[in-house]
mmCIF file of C-alpha atoms and ligand atoms in Angstrom:
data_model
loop_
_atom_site.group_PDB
_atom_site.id
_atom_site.type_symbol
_atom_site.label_atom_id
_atom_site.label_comp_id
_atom_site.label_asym_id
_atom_site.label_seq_id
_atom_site.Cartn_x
_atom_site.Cartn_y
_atom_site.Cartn_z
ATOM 1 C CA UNK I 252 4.734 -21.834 14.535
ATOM 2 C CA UNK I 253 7.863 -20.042 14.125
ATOM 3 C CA UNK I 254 6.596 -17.792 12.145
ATOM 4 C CA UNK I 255 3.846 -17.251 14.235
ATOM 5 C CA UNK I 256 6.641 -16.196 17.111
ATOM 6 C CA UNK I 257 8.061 -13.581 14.946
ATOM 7 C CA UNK I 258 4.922 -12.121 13.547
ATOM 8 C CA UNK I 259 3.792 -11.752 16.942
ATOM 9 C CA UNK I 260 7.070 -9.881 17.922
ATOM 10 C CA UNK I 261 6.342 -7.766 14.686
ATOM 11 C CA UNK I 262 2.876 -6.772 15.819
ATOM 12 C CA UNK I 263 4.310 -6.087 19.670
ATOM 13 C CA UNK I 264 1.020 -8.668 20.259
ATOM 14 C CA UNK I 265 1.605 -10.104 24.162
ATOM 15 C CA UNK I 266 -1.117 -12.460 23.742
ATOM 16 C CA UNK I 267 -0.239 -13.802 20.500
ATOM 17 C CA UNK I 268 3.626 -14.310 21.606
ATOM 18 C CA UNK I 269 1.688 -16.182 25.079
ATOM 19 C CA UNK I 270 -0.245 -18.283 22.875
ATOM 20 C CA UNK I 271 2.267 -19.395 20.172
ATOM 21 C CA UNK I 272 5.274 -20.050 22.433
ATOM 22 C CA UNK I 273 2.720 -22.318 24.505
ATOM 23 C CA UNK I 274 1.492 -24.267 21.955
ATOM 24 C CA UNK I 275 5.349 -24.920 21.005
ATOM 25 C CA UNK I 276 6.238 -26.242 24.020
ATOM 26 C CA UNK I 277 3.140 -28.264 23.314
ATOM 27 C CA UNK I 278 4.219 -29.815 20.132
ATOM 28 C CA UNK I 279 7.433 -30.058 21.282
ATOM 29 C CA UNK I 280 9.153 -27.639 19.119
ATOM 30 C CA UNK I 281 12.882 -27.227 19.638
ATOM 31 C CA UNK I 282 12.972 -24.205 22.497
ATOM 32 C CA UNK I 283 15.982 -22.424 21.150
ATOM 33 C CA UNK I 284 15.127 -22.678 17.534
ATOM 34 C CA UNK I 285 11.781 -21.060 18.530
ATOM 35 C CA UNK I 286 13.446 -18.602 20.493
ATOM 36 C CA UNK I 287 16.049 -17.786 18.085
ATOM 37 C CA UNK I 288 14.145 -17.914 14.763
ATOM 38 C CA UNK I 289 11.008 -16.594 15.813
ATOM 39 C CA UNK I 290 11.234 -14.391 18.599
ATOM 40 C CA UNK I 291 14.774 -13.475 18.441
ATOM 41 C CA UNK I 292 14.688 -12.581 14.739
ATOM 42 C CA UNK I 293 11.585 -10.401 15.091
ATOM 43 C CA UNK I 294 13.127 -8.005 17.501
ATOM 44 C CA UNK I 295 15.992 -8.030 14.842
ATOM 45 C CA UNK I 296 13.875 -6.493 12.241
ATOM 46 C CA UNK I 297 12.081 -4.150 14.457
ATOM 47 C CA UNK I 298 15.467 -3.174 15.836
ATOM 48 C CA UNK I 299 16.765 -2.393 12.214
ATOM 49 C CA UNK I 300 13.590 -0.845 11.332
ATOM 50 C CA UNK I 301 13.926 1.619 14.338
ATOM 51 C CA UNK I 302 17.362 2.358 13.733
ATOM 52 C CA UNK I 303 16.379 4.014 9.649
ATOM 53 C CA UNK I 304 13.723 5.533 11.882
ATOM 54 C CA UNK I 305 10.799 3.887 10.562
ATOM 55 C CA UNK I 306 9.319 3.141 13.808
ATOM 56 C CA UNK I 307 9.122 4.883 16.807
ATOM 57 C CA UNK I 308 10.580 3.929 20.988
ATOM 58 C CA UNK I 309 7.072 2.798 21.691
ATOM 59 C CA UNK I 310 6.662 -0.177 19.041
ATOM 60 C CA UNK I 311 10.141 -1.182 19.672
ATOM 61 C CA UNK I 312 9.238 -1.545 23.669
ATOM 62 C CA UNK I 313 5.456 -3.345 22.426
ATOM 63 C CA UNK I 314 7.500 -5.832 20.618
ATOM 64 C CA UNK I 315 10.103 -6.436 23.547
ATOM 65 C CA UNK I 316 7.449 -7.005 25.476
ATOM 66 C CA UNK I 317 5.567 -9.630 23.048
ATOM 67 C CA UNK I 318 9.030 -11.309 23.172
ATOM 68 C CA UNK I 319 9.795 -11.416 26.678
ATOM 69 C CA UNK I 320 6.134 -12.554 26.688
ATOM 70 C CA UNK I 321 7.103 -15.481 25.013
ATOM 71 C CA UNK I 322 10.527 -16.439 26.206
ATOM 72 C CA UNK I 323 8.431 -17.104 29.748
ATOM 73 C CA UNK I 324 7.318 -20.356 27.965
ATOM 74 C CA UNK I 325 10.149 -20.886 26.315
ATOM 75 C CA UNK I 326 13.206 -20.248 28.547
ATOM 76 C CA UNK I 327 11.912 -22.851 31.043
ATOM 77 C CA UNK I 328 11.707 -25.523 28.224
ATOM 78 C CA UNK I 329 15.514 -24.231 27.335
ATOM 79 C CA UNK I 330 15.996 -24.577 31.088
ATOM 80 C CA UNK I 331 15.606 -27.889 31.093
ATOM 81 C CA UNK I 332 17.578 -29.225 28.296
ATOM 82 C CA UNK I 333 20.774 -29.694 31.228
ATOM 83 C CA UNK I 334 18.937 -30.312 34.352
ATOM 84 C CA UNK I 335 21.065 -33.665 35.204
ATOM 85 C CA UNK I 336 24.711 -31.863 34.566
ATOM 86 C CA UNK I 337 27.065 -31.353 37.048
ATOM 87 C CA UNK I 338 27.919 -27.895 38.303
ATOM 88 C CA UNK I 339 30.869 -26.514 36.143
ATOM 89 C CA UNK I 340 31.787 -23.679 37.876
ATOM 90 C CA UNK I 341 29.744 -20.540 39.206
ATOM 91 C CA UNK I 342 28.732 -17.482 36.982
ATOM 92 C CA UNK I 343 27.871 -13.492 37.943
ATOM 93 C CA UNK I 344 26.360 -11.939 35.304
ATOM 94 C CA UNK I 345 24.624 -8.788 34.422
ATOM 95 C CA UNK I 346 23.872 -5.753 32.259
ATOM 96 C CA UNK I 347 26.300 -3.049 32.866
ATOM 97 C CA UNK I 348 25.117 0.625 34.556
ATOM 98 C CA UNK I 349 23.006 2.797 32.408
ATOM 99 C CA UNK I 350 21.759 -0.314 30.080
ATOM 100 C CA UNK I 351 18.489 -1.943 30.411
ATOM 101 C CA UNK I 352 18.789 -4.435 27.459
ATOM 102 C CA UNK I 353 18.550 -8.107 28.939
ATOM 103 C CA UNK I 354 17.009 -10.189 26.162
ATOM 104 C CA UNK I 355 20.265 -11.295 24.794
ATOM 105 C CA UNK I 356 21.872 -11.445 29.024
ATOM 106 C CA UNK I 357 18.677 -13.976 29.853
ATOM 107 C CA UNK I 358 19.414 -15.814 26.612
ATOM 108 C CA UNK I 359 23.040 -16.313 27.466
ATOM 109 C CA UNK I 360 22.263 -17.504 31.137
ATOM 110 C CA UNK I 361 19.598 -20.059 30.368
ATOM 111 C CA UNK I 362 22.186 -21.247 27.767
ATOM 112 C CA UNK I 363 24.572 -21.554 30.798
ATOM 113 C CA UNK I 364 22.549 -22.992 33.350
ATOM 114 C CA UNK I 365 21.362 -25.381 30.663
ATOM 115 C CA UNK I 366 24.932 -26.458 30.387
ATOM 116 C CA UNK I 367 25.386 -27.100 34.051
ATOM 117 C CA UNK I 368 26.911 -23.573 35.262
ATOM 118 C CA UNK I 369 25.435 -21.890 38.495
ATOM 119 C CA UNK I 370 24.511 -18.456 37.481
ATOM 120 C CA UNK I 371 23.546 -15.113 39.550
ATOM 121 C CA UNK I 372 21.537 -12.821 37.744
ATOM 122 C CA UNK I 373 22.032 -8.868 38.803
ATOM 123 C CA UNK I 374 20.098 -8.156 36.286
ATOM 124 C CA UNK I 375 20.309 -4.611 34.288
ATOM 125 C CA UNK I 376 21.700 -1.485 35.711
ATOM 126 C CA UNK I 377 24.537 -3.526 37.388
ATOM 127 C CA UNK I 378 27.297 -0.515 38.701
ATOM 128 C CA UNK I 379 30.844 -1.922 39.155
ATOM 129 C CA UNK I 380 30.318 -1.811 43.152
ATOM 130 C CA UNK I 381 27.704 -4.209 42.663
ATOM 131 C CA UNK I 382 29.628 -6.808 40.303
ATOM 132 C CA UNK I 383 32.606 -6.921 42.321
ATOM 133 C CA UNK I 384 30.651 -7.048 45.523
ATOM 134 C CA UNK I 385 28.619 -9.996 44.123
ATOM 135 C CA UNK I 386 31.502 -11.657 42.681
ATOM 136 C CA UNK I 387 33.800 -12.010 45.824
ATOM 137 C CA UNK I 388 29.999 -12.618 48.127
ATOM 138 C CA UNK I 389 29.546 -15.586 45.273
ATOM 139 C CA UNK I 390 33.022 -16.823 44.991
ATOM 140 C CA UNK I 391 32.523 -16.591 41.280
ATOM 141 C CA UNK I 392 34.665 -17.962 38.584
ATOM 142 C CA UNK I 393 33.459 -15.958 35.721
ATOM 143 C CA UNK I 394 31.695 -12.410 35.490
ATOM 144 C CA UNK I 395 29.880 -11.961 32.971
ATOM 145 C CA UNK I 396 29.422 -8.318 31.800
ATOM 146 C CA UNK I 397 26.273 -7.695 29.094
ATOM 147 C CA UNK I 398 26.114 -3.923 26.934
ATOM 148 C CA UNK I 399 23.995 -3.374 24.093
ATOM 149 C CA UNK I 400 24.764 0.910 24.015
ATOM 150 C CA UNK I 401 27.577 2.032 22.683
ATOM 151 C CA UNK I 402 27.921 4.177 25.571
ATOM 152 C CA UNK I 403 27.673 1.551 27.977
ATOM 153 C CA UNK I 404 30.148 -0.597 26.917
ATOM 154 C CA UNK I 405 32.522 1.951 27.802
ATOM 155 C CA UNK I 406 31.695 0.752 31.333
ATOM 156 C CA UNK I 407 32.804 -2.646 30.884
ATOM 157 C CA UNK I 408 36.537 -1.450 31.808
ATOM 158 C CA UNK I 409 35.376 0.314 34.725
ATOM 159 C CA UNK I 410 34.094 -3.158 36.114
ATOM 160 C CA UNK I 411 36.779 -5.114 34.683
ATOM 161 C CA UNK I 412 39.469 -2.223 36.631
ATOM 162 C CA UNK I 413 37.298 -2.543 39.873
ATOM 163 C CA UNK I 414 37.330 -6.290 39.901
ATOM 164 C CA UNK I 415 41.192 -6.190 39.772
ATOM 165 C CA UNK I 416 41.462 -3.582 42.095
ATOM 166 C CA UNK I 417 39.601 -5.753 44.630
ATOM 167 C CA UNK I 418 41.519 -9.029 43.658
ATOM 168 C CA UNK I 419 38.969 -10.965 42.352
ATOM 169 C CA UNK I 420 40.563 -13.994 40.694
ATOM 170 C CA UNK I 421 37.316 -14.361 38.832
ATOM 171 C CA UNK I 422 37.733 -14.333 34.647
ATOM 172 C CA UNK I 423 35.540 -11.674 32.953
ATOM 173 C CA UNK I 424 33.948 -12.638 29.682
ATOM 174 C CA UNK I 425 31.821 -9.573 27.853
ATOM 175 C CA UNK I 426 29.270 -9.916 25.312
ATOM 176 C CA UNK I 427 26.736 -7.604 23.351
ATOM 177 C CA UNK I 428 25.545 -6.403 20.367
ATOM 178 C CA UNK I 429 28.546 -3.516 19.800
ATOM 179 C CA UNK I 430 31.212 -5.315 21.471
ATOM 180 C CA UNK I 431 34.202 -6.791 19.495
ATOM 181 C CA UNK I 432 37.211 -9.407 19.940
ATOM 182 C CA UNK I 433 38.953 -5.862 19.460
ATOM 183 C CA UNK I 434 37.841 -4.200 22.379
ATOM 184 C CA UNK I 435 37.583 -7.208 24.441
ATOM 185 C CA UNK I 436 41.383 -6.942 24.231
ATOM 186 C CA UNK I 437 41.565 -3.167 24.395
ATOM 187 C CA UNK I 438 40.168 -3.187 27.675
ATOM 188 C CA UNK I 439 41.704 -6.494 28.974
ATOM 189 C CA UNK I 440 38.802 -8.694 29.055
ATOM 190 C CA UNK I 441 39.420 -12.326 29.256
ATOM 191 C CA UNK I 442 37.243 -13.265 26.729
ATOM 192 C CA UNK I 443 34.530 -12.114 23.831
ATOM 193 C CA UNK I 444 31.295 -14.350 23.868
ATOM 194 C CA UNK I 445 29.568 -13.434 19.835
ATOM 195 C CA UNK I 446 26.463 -15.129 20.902
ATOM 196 C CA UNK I 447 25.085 -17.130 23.302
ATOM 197 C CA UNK I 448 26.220 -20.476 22.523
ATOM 198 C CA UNK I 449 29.942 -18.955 22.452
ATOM 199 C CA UNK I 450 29.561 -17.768 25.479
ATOM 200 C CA UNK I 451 29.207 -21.169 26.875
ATOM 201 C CA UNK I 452 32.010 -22.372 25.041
ATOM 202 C CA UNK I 453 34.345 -19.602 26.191
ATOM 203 C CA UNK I 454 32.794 -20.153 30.028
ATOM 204 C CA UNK I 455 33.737 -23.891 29.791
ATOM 205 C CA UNK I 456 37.383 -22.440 28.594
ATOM 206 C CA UNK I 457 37.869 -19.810 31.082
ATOM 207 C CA UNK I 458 36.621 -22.335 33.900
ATOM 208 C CA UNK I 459 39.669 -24.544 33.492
ATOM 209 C CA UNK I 460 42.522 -21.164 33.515
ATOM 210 C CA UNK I 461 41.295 -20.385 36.818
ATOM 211 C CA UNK I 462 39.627 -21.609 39.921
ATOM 212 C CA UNK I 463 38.181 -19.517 43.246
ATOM 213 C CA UNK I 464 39.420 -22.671 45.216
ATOM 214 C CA UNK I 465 43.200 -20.951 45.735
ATOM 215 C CA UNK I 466 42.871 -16.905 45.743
ATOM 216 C CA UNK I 467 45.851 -15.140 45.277
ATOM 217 C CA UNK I 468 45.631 -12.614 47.619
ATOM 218 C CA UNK I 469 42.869 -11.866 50.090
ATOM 219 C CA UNK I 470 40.036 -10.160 47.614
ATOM 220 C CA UNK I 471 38.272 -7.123 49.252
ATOM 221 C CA UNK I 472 34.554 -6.224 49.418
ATOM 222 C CA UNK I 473 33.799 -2.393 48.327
ATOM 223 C CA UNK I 474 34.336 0.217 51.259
ATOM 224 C CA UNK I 475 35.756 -2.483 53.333
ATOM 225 C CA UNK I 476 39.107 -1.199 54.615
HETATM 226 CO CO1 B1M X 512 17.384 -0.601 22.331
HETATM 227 N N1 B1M X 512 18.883 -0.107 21.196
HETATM 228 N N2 B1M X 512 17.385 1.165 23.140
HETATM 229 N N3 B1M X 512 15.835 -1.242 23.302
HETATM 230 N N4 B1M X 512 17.424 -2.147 21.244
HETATM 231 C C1 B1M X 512 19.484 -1.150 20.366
HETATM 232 C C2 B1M X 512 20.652 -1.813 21.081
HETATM 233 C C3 B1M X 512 19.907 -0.330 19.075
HETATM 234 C C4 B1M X 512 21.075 -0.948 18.286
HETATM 235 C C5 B1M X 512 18.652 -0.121 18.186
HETATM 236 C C6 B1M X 512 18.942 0.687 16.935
HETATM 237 O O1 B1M X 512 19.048 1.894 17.011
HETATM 238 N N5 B1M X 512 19.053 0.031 15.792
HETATM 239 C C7 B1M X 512 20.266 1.067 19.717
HETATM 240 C C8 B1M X 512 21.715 1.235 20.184
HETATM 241 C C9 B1M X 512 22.515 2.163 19.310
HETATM 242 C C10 B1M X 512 23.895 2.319 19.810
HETATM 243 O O2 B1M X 512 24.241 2.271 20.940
HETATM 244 N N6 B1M X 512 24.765 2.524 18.851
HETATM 245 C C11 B1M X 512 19.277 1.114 20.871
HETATM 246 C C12 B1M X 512 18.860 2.308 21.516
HETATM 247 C C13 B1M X 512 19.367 3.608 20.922
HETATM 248 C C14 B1M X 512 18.022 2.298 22.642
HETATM 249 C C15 B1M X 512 17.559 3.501 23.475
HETATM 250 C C16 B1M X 512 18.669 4.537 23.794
HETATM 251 C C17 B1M X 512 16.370 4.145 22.747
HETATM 252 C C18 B1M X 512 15.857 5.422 23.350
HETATM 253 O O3 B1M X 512 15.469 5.477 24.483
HETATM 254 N N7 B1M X 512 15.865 6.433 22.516
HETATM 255 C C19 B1M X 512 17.054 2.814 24.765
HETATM 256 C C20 B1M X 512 18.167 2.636 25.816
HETATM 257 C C21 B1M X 512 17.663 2.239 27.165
HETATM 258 C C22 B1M X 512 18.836 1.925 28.093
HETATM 259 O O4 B1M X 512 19.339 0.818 28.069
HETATM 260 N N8 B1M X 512 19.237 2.899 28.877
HETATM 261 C C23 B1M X 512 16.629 1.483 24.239
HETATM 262 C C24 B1M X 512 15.590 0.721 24.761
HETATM 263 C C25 B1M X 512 15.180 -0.508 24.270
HETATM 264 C C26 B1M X 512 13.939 -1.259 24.735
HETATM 265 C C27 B1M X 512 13.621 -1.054 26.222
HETATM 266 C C28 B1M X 512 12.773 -0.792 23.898
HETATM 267 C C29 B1M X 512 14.288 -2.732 24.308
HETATM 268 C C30 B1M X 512 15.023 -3.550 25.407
HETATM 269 C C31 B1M X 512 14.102 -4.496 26.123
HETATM 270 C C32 B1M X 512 14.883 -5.441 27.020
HETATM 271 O O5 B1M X 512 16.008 -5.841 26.738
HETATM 272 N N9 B1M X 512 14.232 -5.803 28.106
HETATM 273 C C33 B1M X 512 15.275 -2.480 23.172
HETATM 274 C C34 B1M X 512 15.601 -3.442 22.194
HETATM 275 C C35 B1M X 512 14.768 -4.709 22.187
HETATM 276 C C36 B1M X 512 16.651 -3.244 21.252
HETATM 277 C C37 B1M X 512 17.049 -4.131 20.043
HETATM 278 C C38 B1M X 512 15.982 -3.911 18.979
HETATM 279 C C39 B1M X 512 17.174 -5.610 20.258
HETATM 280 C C40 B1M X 512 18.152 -6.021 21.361
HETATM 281 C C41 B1M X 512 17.953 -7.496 21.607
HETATM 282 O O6 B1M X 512 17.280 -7.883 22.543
HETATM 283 N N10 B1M X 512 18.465 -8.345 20.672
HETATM 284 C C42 B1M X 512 18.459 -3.506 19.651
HETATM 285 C C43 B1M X 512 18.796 -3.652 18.183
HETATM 286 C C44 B1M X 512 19.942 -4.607 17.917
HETATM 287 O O7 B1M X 512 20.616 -5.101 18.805
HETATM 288 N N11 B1M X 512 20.206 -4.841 16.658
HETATM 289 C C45 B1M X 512 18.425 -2.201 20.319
HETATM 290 C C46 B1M X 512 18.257 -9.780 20.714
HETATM 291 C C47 B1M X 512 19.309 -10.401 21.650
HETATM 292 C C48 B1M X 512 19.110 -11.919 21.676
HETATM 293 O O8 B1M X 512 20.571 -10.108 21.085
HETATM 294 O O9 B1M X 512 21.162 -8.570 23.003
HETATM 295 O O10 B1M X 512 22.691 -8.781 20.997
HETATM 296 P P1 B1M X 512 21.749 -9.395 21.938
HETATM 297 O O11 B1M X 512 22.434 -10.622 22.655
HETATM 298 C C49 B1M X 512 23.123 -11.649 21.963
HETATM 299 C C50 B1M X 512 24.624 -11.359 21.754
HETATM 300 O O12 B1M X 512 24.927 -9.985 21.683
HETATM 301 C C51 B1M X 512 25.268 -12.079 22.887
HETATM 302 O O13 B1M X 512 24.446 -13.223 23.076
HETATM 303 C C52 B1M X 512 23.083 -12.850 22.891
HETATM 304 C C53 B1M X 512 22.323 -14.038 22.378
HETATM 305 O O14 B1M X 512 22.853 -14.555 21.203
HETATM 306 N N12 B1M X 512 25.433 -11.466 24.205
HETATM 307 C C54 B1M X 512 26.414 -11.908 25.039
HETATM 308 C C55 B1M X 512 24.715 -10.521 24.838
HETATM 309 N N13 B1M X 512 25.205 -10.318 26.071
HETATM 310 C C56 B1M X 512 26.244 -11.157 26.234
HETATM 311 C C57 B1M X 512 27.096 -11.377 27.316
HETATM 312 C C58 B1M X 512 28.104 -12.342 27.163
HETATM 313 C C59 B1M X 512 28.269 -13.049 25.975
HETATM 314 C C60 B1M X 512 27.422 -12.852 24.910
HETATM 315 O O15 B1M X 512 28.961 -12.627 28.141
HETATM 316 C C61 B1M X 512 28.709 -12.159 29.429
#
């Protein structure tokens, strides 16, 4: 079955990802194992395999698409795995400007809202106007800031500046393939997240240094003067 998930990635086949993911929320497979092992792991290899060149943009995007395919099935079965927890604390999250990688940002907020936080979505493409206006519209704890380019994580300070600029007592926590503890600290971050998983574990940390509920100073919307 598993197997079947990543072969399916491998071949950039939609249909087969559809039908294999279905029948393992069928049989009751464990969701994130089956996301992780199988679908997850075959856009690893196609993701090495384009970076020596041996395959070209268009198999890479067939394959994201068999996966994202699949996780349709599968994220809603993750999903579910917290539906009777208590709200922790509210998350923004999104993928920062000029990146449209959100496999690994979807993966990370099912794995939150499974463990009871609220989560906004931006989605990709997110400029630093639009995390800071969401974040202070949302009264959010944490903002969660997704890169997969090298080139784009040299936004993430540009958010993290803007939020602090604007007063936001929300924490930021960054993830994403290139990012490091290193430059988590280099550009003042409150916190790395390797995977998804750790992110939820540095969320439930972060959650307890700081709370919306008494704002320092009055935080202040984009072009609101
Ligand atoms: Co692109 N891509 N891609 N890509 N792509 C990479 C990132 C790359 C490493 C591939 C390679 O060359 N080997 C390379 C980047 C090189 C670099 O910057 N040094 C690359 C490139 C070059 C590009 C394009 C520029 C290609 C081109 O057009 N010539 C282009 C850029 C488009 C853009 O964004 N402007 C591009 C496009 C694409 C597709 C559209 C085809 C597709 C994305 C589809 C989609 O996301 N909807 C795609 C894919 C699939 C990949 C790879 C193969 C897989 C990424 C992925 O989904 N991984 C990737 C190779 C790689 O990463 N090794 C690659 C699985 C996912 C579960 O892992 O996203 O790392 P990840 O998320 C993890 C952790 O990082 C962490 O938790 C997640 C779950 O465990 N995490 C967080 C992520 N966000 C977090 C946030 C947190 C905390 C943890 O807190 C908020």
């Amino acid at each position: 079955m598993i197997e079947g998930l990543k072969n399916a990635v491998l071949d950039g086949d939609v249909d087969k990802a559809k039908e294999f993911a279905q029948v393992a929320v069928k049989e009751k497979v464990d969701p994130l194992k089956a996301s992780t092992q199988g679908l997850v792991a075959g856009i690893m290899i196609m993701g090495e395999a384009f970076g020596r060149g041996e395959i070209f943009l268009p198999e890479l995007v067939m394959s994201a698409d068999a996966l994202k395919a699949g996780s349709v099935f599968l994220n809603k079965e993750i999903g579910k795995l917290g539906l009777e927890k208590p709200t922790l604390g509210r998350v923004v999250i999104g993928t920062v400007a000029g990146d449209v990688h959100d496999i690994g940002k979807d993966l990370v907020k099912i794995l939150l809202s499974a463990n009871g936080f609220e989560v906004i979505d931006l989605g990709v493409d997110v400029s630093a106007d639009q995390f800071v206006e969401a974040a202070i519209r949302e009264q959010a704890d944490i903002v969660g800031l997704s890169a997969l380019l090298t080139t784009t994580m040299r936004y993430m300070p540009v958010v993290i500046k803007a939020l602090k600029e604007a007063n936001s007592p929300a924490k930021t926590m960054v993830g994403g393939a290139p990012v490091t503890e290193h430059f988590t600290q280099e550009i003042g971050a409150d916190g790395y997240g390797f995977d998804a998983q750790e992110a939820v574990e540095l969320a439930r940390a972060l959650i307890g240094k700081k709370r919306w509920r008494q704002p320092p100073t009055k935080p202040t919307i984009p072009g609101d003067h």
